[in-house]
XYZ file of C-alpha atoms in Angstrom:
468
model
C -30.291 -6.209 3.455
C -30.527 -9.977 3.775
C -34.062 -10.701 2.591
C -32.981 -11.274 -0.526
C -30.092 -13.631 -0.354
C -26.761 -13.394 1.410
C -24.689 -10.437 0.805
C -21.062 -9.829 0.740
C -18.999 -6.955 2.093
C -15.951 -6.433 -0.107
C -13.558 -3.360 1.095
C -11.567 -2.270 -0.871
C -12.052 -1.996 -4.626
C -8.420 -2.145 -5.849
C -7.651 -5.050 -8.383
C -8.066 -7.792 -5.225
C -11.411 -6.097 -4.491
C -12.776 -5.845 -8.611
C -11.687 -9.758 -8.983
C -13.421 -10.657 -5.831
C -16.517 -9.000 -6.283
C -16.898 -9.479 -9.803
C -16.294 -13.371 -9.373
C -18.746 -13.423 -6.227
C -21.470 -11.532 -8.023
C -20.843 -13.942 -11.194
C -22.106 -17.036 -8.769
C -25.238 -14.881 -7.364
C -23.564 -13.582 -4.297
C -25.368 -10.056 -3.919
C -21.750 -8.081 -3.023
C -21.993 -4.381 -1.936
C -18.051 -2.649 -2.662
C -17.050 -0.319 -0.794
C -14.271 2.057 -1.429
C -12.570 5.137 -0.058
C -12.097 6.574 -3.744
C -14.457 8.257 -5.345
C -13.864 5.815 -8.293
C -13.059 2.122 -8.261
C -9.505 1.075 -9.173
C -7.287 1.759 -5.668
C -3.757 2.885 -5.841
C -2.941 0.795 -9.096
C -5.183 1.734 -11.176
C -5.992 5.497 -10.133
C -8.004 7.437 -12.508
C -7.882 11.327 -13.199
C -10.247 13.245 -11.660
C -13.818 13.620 -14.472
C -13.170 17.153 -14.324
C -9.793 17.265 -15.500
C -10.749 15.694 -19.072
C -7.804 13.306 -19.107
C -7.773 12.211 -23.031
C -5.316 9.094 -22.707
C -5.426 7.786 -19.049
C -4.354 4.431 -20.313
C -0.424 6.138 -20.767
C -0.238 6.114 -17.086
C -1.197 2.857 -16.663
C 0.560 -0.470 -16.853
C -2.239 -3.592 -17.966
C -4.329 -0.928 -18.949
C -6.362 -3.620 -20.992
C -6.922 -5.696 -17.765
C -8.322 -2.862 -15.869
C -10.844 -2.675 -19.117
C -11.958 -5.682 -18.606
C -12.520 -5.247 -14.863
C -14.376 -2.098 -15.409
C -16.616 -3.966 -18.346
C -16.703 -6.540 -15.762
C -18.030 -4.112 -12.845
C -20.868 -2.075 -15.574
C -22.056 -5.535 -16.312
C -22.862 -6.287 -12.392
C -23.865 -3.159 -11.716
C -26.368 -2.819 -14.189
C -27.479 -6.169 -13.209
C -28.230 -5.150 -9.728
C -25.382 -7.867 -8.373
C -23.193 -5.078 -7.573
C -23.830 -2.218 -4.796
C -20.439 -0.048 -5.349
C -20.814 2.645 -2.333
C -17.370 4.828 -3.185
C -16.259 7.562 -0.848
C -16.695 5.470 2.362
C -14.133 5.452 4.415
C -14.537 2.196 6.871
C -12.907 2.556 10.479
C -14.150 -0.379 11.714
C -16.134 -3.637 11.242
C -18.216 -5.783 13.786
C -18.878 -8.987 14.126
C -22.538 -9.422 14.896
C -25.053 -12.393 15.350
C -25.496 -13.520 12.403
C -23.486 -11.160 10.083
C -21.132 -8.497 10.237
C -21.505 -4.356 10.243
C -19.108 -2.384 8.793
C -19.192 1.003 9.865
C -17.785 3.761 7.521
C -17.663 7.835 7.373
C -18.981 9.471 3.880
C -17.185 11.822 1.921
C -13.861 13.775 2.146
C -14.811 15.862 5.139
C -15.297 12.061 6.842
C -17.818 13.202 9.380
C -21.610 11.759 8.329
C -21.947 7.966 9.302
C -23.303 5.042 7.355
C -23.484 1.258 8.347
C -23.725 -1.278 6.035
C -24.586 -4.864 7.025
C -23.530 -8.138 5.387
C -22.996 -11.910 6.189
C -19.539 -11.972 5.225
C -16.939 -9.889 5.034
C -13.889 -10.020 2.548
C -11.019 -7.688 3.056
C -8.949 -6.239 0.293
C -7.658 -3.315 1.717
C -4.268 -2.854 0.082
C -0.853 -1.940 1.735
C 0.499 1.746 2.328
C 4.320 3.225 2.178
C 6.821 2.364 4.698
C 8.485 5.755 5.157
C 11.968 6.124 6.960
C 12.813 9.679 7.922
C 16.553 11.160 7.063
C 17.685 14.765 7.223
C 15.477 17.235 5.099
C 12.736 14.513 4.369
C 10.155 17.006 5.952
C 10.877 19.839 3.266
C 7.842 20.807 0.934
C 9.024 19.153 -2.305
C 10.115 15.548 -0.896
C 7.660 12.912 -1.378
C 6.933 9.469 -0.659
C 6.888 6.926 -4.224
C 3.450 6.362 -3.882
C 2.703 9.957 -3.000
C 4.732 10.926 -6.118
C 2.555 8.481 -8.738
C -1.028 9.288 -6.892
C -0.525 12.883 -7.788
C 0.435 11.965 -11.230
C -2.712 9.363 -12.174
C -4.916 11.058 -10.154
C -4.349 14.747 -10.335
C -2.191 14.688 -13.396
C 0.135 16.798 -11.226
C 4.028 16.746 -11.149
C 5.689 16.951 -7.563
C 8.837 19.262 -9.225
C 9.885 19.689 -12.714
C 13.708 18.308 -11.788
C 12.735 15.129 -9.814
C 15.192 12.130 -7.929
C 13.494 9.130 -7.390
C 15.291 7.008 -4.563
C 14.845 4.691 -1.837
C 14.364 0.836 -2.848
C 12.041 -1.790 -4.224
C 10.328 -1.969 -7.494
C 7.727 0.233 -7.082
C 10.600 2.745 -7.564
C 10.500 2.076 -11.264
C 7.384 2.778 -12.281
C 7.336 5.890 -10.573
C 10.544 7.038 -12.237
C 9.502 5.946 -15.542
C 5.845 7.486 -15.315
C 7.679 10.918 -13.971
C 9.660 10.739 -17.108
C 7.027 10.109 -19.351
C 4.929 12.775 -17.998
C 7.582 15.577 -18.953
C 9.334 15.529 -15.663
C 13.489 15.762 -15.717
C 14.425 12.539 -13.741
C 18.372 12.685 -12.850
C 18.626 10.301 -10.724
C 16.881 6.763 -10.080
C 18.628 6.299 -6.692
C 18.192 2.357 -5.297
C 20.356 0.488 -2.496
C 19.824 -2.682 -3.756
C 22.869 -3.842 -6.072
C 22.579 -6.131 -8.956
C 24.674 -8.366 -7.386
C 21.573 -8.813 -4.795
C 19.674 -10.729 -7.157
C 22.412 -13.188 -8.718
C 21.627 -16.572 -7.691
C 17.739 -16.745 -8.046
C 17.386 -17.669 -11.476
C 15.455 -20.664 -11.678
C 12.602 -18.253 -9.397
C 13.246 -15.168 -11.917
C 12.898 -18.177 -14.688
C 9.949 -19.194 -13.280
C 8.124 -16.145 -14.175
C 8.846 -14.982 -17.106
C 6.472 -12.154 -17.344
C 7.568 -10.271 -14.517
C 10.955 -10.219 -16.331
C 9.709 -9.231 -19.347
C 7.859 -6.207 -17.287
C 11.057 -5.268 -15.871
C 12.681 -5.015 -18.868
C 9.981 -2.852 -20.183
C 10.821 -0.553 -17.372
C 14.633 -0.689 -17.959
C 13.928 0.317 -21.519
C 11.851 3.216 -20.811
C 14.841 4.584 -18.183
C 17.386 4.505 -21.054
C 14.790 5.845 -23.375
C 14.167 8.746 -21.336
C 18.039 8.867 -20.106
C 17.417 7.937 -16.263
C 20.727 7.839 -14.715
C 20.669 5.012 -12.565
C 22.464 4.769 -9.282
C 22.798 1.673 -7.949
C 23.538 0.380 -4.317
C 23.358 4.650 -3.741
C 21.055 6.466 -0.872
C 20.226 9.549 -0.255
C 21.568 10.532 2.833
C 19.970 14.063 2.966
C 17.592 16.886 1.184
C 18.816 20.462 1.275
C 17.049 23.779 1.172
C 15.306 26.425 2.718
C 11.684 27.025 2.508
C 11.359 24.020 -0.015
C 13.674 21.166 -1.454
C 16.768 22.263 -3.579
C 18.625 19.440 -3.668
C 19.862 16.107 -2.419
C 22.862 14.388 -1.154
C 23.503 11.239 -2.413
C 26.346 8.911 -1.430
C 27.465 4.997 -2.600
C 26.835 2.338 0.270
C 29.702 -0.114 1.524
C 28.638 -3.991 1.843
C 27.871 -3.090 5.370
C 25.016 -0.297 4.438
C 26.864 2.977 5.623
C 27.803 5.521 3.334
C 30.970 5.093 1.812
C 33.915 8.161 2.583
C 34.211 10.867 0.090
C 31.891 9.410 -2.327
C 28.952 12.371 -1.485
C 27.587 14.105 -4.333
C 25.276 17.000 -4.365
C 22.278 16.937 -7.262
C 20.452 20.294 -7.690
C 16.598 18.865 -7.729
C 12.892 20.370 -6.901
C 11.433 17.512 -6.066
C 12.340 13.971 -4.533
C 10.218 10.483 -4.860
C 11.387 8.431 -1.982
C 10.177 4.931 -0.998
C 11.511 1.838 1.176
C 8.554 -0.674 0.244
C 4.916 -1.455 1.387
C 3.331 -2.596 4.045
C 0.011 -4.427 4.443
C -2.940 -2.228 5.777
C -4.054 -4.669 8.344
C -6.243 -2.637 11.021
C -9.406 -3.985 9.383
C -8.705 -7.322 10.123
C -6.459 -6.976 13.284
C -9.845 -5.268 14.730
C -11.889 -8.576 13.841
C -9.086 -11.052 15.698
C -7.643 -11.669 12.677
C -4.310 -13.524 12.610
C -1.543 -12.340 11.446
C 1.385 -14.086 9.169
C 4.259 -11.655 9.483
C 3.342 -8.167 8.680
C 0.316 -9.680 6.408
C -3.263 -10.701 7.483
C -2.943 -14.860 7.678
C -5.356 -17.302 4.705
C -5.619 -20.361 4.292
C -5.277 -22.237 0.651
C -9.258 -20.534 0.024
C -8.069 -16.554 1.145
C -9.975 -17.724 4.225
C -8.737 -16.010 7.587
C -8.981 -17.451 10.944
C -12.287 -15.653 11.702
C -15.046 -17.299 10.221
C -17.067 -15.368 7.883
C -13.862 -13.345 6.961
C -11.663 -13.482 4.107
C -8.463 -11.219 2.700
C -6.892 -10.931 -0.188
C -3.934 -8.896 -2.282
C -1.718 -6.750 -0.425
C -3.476 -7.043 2.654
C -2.280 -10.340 3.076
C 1.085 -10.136 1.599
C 2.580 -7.390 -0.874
C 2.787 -9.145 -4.265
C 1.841 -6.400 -6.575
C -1.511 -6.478 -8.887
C -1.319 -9.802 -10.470
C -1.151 -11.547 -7.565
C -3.914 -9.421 -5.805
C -5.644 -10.577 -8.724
C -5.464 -14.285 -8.239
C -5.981 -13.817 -4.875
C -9.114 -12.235 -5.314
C -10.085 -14.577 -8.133
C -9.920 -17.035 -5.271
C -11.475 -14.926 -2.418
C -14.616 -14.158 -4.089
C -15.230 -17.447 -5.383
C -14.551 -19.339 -1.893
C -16.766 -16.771 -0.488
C -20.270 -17.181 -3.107
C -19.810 -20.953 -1.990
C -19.774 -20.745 1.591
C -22.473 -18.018 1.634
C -24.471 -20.882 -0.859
C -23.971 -23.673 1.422
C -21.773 -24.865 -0.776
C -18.391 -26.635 -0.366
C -15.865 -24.920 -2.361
C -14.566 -26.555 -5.614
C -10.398 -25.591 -5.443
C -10.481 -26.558 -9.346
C -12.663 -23.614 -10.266
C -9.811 -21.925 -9.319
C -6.899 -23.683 -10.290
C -4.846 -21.732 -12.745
C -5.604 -18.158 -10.161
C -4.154 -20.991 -7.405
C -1.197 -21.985 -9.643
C -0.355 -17.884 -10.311
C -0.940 -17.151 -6.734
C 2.152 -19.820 -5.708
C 4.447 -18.593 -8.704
C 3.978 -15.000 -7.413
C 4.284 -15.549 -4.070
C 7.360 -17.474 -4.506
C 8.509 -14.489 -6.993
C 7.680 -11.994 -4.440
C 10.022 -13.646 -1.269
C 12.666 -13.992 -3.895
C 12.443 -9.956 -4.392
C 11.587 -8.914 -1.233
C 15.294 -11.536 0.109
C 16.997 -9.440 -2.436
C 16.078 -5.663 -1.721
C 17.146 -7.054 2.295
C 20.230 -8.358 1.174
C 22.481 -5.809 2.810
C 19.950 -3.573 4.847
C 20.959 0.370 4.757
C 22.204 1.487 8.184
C 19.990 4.216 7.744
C 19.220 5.098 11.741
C 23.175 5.977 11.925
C 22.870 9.154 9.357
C 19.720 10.913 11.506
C 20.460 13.731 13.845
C 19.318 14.133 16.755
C 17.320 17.250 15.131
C 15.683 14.812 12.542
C 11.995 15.154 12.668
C 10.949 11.528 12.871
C 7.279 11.499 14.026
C 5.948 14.316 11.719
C 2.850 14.363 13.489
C 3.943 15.607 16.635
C 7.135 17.012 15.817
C 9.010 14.023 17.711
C 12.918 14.385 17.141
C 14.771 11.634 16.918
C 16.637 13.392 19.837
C 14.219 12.741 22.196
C 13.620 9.282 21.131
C 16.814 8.633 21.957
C 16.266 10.425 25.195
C 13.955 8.057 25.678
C 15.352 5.221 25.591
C 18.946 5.812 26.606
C 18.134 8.477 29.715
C 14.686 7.285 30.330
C 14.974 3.888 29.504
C 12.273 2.831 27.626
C 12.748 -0.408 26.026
C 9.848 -0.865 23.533
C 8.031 1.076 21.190
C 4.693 1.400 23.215
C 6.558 3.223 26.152
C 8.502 5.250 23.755
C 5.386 6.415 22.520
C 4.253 7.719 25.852
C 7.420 9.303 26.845
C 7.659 11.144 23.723
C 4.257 11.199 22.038
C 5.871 9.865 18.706
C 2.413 7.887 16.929
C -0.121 10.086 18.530
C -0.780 12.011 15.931
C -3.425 12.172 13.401
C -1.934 8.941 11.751
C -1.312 6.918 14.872
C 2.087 5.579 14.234
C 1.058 4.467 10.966
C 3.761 6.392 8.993
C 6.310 7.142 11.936
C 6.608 3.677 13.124
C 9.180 2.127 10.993
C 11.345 5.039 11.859
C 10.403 5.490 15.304
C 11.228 2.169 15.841
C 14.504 2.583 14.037
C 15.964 4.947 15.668
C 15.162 3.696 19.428
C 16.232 -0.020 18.571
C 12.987 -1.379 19.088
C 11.231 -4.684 17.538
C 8.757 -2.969 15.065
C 5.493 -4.612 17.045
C 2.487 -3.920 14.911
C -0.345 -1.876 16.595
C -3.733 -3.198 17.364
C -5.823 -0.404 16.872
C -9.753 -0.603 17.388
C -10.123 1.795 14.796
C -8.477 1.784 11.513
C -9.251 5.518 10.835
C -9.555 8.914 12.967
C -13.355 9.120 14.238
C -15.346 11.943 15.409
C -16.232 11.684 18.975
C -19.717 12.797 18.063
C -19.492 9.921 15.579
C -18.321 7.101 18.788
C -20.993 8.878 21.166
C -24.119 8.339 18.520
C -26.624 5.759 20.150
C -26.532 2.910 17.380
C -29.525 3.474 14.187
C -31.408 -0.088 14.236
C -32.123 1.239 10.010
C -29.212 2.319 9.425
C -27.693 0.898 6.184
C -25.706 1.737 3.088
């Protein structure tokens, strides 16, 4: 694929992967996209399924009018022959290879027929996914994660129940409860543990960017619009019925995180929207040696990563929600066209996507230090008949087990004592809680592949033509 100039691998084509690629491809980096979806756009900017004949997408959207341009952006390249955009590939793992890289992918939903596709360089945008904490009833057909809730709606244009609560924490929550709303769903309860008194003393940050507030307050005016009740420093503490959800208990939280006495109520619901943040999908990168800065892949001022040839950008590296993925990716794909060049980079091409990317970030610690204020003491309302590796039907019983009887002391061996993150997602959604509930440092995983493979797949003598 190199014959004709340097190419660039960008995974990922959420709004970090569209900025990169389209600001590569605007310098004459030939930059091949590759994307689990069948359409570009990731998790923010979902689009409806052709078939369903969506007539106004763009009212389940927020900065619908960016995502135009992105798209305009994308035609233009594509068109052009700058842009290869190879959708329903779903990469489990990339190689580093003498002189370039090979990212190795499975086609299509049934994720069985593999394709290779080589590059010199490599940029990561591979988004975040839900942290997901287990609690009493969370494994009843009607409860939902956030993110679950919101792909069903901009992507399927399905509801998840026709009475929803939306609950857990972090501001993903609102969007979700306002796009419910909109879409003709009864929301009765907005249920966050996070206080307003959280975020007192941060104004000169929350000053600092003044759209974000203005965003927020777009959101708090579409909750009284559609007459939200919102419950504030509130959890739910447990789902109720029999062969799907019926309701939810939902309780007020002291200043130490633990339910407050006699303050249980009981809301009659058919679905339930729950979400305790993101987390950066690092596998990608961990494979490649990548360093990590907390949970988030580690760049340097030019999205670079420690691993030359490699760079990361948006959630992967940090979750800071679109904008910031933006910048990021402004950055990313620019840095990249000029090292593939032979160039030295020029940081003032990129200044004001530089000068963004430090208000946001500094935004983003601000929120993320006020949603941890006063964490919820969560792992003291699971039973020990809690499902809490759905995978493998894991109770948090035997985790305990585990640890107290067996006395495993970390996360690995509770894993083999138990077989909690075996599963079909590896730990990826059970972790957090696993982790929780034995008392264990949440370690992240190194996995050497990022996805489930076929053995056939693994066993396959490598194709020496194999491409996209």
């Amino acid at each position: 694929m190199t014959e004709h100039g340097p190419v660039l691998a960008v995974i990922g084509a959420g709004p970090a992967g569209l900025a990169a690629a389209l600001a590569a491809a605007a310098r004459g980096v030939r930059v091949v996209l590759i994307d689990s979806a069948a359409e570009a756009g990731g998790q923010f900017y979902r689009q409806p399924a052709r078939g369903l004949g969506a007539r106004r997408p763009q009212a389940l959207h927020h900065q619908w009018r960016t995502w135009e341009r992105l798209r305009a952006g994308l035609d233009t390249h594509l068109t052009a022959g700058r842009v290869t955009h190879l959708s329903d590939r779903h990469v489990w793992c990339v190689e580093r290879e003498s002189g370039g890289f090979s990212v190795h992918a499975l086609i299509g939903p049934e994720q069985e027929e593999p394709v290779t596709v080589r590059a010199d360089a490599v940029l990561l945008a591979t988004g975040g996914y839900e942290k997901v904490l287990p609690f009493p009833g969370w494994t009843l057909p009607g409860v939902v994660t956030a993110g679950g809730a919101q792909a069903l709606l901009k992507g399927g244009l399905v509801l998840p129940g026709r009475t929803a609560v939306v609950a857990g924490t972090g501001p993903l929550l609102l969007p979700v409860a306002t796009g419910l709303a909109a879409a003709g769903a009864r929301v009765v309860a907005l249920v966050e543990s996070a206080g307003p008194g959280d975020f007192v003393g941060r104004a000169r940050t929350w000053a600092a960017a003044p759209a974000k507030l203005a965003e927020g307050a777009v959101y708090a005016t579409r909750l009284l619009r559609h007459r939200v009740p919102v419950m504030a420093r509130h959890a739910v503490v447990e789902a109720h019925g029999t062969e799907r959800l019926e309701s939810v208990t939902v309780a007020a939280l002291d200043t130490e995180g633990r339910p407050v006495p006699h303050t249980q109520r009981r809301i009659a619901c058919d679905a339930l929207a729950v979400g305790h943040g993101l987390l950066p999908h690092t596998d990608l990168a961990e494979g490649l040696g990548c360093r990590l800065d907390g949970p988030g892949v580690r760049v340097d001022d030019e999205q670079h990563t420690d691993v030359p040839g490699v760079w990361a950008a948006g959630e992967t590296t940090g979750i800071g929600g679109a904008t910031l993925s933006l910048a990021e990716g402004h950055i990313a794909g620019r840095s990249a066209a000029a090292r593939l060049a032979g160039a030295v980079p020029d940081p003032r091409e990129w200044a004001p996507a530089a000068r963004a990317r430090t208000r946001l970030r500094s935004f983003f610690a601000a929120l993320d230090a006020a949603y941890a204020a006063r964490p919820v003491r969560w792992t003291e309302q699971i039973t020990d008949e809690t499902v809490v590796c759905r995978c493998e039907e894991v109770t948090a019983g035997a985790v305990r087990e585990a640890v107290g009887t067996l006395g495993a002391g970390d996360l690995r061996t509770v894993k083999l004592l138990t077989r909690a993150g075996m599963g079909w997602c590896q730990g990826r959604i059970c972790e957090p809680g696993v982790a929780g509930v034995a008392g264990c440092e949440l370690t992240p995983a190194r996995r050497l592949l990022a996805r489930p493979v076929p053995l056939g797949v693994l066993a396959a003598p490598p194709d020496p033509t194999a491409a996209q």
